[in-house]
Tab-separated table of C-alpha atoms in Angstrom:
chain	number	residue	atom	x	y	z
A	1050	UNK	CA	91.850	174.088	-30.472
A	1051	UNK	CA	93.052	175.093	-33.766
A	1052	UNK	CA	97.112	175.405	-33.649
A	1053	UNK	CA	99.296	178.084	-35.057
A	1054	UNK	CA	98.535	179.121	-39.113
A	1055	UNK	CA	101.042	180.360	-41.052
A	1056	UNK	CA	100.951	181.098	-45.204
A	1057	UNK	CA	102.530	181.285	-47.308
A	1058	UNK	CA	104.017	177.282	-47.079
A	1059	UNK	CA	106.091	177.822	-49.976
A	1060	UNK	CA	107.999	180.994	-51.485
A	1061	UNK	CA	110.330	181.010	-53.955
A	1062	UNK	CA	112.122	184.507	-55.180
A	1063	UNK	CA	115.255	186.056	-56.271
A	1064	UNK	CA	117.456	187.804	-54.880
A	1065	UNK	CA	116.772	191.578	-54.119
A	1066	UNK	CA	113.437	190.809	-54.318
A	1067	UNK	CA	111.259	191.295	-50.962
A	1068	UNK	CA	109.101	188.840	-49.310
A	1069	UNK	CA	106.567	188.534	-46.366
A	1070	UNK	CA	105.378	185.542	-44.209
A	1071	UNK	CA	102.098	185.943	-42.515
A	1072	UNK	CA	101.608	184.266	-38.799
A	1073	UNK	CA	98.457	183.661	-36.757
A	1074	UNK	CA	98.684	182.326	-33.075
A	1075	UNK	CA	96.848	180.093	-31.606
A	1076	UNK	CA	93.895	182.136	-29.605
A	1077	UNK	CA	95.025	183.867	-26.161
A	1078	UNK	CA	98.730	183.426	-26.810
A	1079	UNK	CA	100.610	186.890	-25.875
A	1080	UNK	CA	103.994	185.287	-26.560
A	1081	UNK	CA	104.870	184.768	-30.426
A	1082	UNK	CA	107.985	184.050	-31.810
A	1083	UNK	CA	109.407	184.274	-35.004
A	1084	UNK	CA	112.655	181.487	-35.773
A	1085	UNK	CA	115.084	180.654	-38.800
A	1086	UNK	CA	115.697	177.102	-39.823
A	1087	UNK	CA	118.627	176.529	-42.322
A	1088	UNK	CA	118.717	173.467	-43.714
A	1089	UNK	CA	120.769	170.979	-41.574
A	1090	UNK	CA	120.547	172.874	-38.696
A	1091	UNK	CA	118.406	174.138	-35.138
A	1092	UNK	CA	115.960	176.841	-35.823
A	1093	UNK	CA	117.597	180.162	-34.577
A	1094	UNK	CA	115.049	182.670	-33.237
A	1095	UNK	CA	115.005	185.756	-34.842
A	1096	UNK	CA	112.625	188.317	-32.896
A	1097	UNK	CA	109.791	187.285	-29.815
A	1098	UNK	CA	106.772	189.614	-29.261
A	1099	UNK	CA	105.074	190.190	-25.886
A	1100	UNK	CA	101.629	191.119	-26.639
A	1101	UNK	CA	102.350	194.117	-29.472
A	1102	UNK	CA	105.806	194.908	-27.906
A	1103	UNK	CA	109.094	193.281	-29.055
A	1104	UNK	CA	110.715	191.647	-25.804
A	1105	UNK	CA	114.350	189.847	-27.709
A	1106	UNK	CA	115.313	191.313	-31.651
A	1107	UNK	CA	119.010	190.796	-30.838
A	1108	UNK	CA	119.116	188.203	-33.482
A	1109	UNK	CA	117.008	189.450	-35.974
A	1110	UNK	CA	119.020	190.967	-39.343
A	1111	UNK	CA	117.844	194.968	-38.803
A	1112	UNK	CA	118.940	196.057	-42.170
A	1113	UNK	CA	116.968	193.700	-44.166
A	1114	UNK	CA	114.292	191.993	-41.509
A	1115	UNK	CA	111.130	193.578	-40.068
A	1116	UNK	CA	108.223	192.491	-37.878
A	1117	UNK	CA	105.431	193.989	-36.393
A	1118	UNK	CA	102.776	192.390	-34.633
A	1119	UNK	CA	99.632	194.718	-34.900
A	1120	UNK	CA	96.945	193.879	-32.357
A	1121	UNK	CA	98.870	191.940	-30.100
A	1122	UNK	CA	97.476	189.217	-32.534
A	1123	UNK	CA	98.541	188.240	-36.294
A	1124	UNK	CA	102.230	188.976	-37.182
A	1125	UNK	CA	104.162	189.550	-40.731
A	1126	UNK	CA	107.985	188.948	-40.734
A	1127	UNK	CA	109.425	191.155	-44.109
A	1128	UNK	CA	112.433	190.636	-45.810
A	1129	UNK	CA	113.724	193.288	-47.965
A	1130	UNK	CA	115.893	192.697	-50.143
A	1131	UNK	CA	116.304	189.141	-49.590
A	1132	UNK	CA	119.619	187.219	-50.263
A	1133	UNK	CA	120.479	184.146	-50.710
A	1134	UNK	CA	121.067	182.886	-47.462
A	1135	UNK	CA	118.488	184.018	-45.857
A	1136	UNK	CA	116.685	180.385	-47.703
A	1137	UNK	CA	116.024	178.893	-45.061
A	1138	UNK	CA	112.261	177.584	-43.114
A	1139	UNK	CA	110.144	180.283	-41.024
A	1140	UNK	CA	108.701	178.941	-38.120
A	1141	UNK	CA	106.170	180.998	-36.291
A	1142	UNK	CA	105.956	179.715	-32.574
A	1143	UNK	CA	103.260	181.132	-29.430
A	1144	UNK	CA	102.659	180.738	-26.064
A	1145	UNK	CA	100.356	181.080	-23.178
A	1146	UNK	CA	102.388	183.403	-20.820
A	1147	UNK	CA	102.578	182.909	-16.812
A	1148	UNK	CA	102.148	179.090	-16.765
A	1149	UNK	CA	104.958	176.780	-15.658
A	1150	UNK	CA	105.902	175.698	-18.889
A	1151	UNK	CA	105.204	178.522	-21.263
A	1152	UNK	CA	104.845	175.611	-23.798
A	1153	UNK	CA	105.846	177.250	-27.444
A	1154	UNK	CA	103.477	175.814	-30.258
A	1155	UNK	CA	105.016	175.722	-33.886
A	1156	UNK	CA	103.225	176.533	-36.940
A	1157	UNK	CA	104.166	174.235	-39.757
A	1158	UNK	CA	106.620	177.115	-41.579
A	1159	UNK	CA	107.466	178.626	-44.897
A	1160	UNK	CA	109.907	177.399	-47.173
A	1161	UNK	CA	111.667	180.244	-48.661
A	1162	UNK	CA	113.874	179.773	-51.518
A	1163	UNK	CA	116.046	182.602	-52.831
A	1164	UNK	CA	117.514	181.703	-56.291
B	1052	UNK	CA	125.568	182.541	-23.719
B	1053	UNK	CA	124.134	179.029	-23.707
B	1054	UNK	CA	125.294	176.552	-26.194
B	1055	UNK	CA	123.032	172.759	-26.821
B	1056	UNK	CA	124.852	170.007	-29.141
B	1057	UNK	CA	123.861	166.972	-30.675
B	1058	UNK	CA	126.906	164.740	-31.409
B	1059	UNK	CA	124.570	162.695	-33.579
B	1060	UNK	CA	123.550	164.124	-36.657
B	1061	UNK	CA	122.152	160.611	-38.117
B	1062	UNK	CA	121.105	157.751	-35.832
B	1063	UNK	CA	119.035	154.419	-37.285
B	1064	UNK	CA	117.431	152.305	-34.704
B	1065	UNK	CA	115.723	148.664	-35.781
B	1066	UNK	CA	111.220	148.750	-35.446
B	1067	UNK	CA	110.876	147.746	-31.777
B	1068	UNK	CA	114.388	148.412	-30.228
B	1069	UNK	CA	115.371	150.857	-28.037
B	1070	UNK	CA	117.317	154.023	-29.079
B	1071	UNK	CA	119.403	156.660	-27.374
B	1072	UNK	CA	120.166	160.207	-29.215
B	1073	UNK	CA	122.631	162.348	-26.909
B	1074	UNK	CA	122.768	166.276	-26.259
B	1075	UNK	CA	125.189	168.127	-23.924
B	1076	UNK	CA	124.558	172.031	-23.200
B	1077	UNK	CA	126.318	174.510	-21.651
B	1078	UNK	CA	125.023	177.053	-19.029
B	1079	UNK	CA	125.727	178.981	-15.687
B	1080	UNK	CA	122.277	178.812	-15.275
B	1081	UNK	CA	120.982	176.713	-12.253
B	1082	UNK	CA	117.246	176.682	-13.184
B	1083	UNK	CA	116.156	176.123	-16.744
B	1084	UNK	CA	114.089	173.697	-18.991
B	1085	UNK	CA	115.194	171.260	-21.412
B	1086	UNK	CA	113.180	169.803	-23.993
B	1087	UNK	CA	113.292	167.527	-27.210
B	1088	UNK	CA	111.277	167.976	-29.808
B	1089	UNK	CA	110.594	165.642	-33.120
B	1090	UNK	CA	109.960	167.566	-36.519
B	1091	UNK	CA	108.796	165.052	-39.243
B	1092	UNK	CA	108.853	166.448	-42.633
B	1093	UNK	CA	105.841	168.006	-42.305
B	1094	UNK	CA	108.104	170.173	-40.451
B	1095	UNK	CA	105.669	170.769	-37.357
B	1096	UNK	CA	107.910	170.889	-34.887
B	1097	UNK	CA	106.052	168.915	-31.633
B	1098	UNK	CA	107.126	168.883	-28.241
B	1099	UNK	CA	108.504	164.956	-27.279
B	1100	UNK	CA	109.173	165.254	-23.371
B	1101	UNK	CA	110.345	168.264	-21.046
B	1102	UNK	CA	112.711	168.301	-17.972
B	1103	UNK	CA	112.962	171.459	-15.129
B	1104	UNK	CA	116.431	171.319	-13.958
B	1105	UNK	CA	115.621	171.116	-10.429
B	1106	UNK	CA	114.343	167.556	-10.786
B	1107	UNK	CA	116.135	165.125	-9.528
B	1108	UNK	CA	113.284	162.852	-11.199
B	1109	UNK	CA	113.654	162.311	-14.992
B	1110	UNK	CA	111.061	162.698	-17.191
B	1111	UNK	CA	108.425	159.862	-18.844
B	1112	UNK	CA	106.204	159.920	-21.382
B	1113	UNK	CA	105.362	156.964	-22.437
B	1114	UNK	CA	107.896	155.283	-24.509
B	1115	UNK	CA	110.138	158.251	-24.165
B	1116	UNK	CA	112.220	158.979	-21.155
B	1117	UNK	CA	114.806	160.904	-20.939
B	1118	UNK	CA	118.532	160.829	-18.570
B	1119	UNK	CA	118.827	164.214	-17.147
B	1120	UNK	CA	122.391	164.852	-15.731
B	1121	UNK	CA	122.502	168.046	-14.144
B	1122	UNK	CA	126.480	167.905	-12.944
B	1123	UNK	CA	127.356	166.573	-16.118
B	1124	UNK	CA	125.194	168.828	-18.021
B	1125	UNK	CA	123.734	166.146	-20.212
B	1126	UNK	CA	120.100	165.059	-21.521
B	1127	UNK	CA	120.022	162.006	-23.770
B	1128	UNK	CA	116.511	161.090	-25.224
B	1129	UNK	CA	115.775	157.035	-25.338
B	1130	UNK	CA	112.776	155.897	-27.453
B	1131	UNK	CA	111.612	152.330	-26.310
B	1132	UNK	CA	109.921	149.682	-28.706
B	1133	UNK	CA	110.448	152.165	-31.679
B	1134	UNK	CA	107.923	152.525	-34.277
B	1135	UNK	CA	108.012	153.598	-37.758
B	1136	UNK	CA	106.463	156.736	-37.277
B	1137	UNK	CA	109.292	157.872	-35.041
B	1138	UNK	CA	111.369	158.137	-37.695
B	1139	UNK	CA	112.279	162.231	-38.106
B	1140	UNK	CA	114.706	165.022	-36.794
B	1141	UNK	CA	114.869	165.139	-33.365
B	1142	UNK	CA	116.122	168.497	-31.578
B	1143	UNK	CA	117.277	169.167	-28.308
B	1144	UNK	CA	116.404	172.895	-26.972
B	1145	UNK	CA	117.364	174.627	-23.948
B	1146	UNK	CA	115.083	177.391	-22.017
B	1147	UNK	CA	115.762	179.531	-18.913
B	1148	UNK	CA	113.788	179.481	-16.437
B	1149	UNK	CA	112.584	183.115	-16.981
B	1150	UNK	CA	109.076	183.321	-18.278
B	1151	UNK	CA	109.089	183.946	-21.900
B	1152	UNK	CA	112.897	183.129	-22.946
B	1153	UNK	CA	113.717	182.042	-25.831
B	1154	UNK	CA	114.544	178.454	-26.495
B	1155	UNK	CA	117.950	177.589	-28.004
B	1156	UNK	CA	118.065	174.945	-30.183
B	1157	UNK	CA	120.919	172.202	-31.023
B	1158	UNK	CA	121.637	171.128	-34.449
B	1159	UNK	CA	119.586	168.172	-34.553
B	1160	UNK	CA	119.857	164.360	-34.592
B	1161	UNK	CA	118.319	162.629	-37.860
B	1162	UNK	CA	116.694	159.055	-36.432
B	1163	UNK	CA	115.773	155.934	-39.086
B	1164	UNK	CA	113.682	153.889	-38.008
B	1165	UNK	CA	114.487	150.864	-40.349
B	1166	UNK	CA	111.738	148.025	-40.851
């Protein structure tokens, strides 16, 4: 079972500029999630799709961040302008809804760097 | 809102000892998941072990068990016979038990595994 793609691995920009990450689940997963790492700390998760529809975006930075999932399949996460905090990893995550678990897969993230 | 914290941020453990990394959370939840996960620096963040909060029983996967204190509100990880390819950042996470939620992460516990 191939596991959760994500590209770019590595970004690096400046500031103002505007960047996109590009996610693809792992087959039959409605659940994907999009999370922040900084550097020394937890990822923080930024918006969570249901299928095509956003389900949690209270965390995601509105005036700058956008995602859309079209398809209920691949998903892009835009940043626009970027700053420089917003270097941190992207890790895309999915899961297979309505088991126990709802297990969340991780896709090996983007390093953005924002100089 | 539910909090998860590592107290540890670097632990080193000895090639075939036994180490313990801590993690407290807070929650009015009664039913939720807890998890740790290990993310090498690959950065592929992979599930370790998983505990539902209304098991008594704690969790064991092979060389890693866990000590799941509901009352105190306490999961400590311990890795038995450590190998060298242990060695990365471990994270505790916390999920509720509604289908989908989000996982919250704490800030991470840095483990050596020294030769």
């Amino acid at each position: 079972e191939a596991g959760v793609a994500q590209s770019p691995r590595y970004k690096i920009i400046e500031k103002r500029q505007s960047v996109a990450f590009w996610c693809n689940p792992i087959s039959g997963h409605a659940t994907l999630y999009w999370y922040q790492q900084i550097l020394g700390q937890g990822p923080k998760l930024l918006i969570q799709f249901q299928n095509n529809g956003v389900v949690d975006d209270s965390q995601l930075p509105k005036d700058r961040f956008s995602a859309e999932r079209l398809k209920g399949v691949d998903s892009t996460l835009k940043i626009q302008p970027a700053k420089l905090e917003d270097s941190a990893v992207y890790l895309c995550a999915s899961s297979l809804s309505g088991t126990l678990y709802n297990e969340q897969f991780f896709g090996p993230g983007t390093r953005l760097t924002v100089l | 809102a539910q909090t998860v914290t590592q107290s540890q941020p670097e632990m080193s453990v000895q090639e075939a000892e036994t180490v313990t990394l801590s993690c407290t959370y807070d929650t009015s939840e009664s039913d939720y998941y807890l998890f740790w996960y290990k993310q090498p620096p690959s950065r592929q963040m992979i599930l370790v072990i998983r505990q539902e909060a209304y098991k008594q029983q704690n969790a064991t996967e092979n060389r890693f068990s866990v000590n799941f204190q509901k009352a105190a509100k306490s999961f400590s990880l311990k890795i038995s016979d450590s190998q060298l390819g242990d060695a990365a950042m471990y994270f505790c996470a916390y999920r509720r038990e509604t289908s989908g939620s989000r996982l919250t992460f704490g800030e991470g516990t840095q483990l050596t595994v020294n030769p």
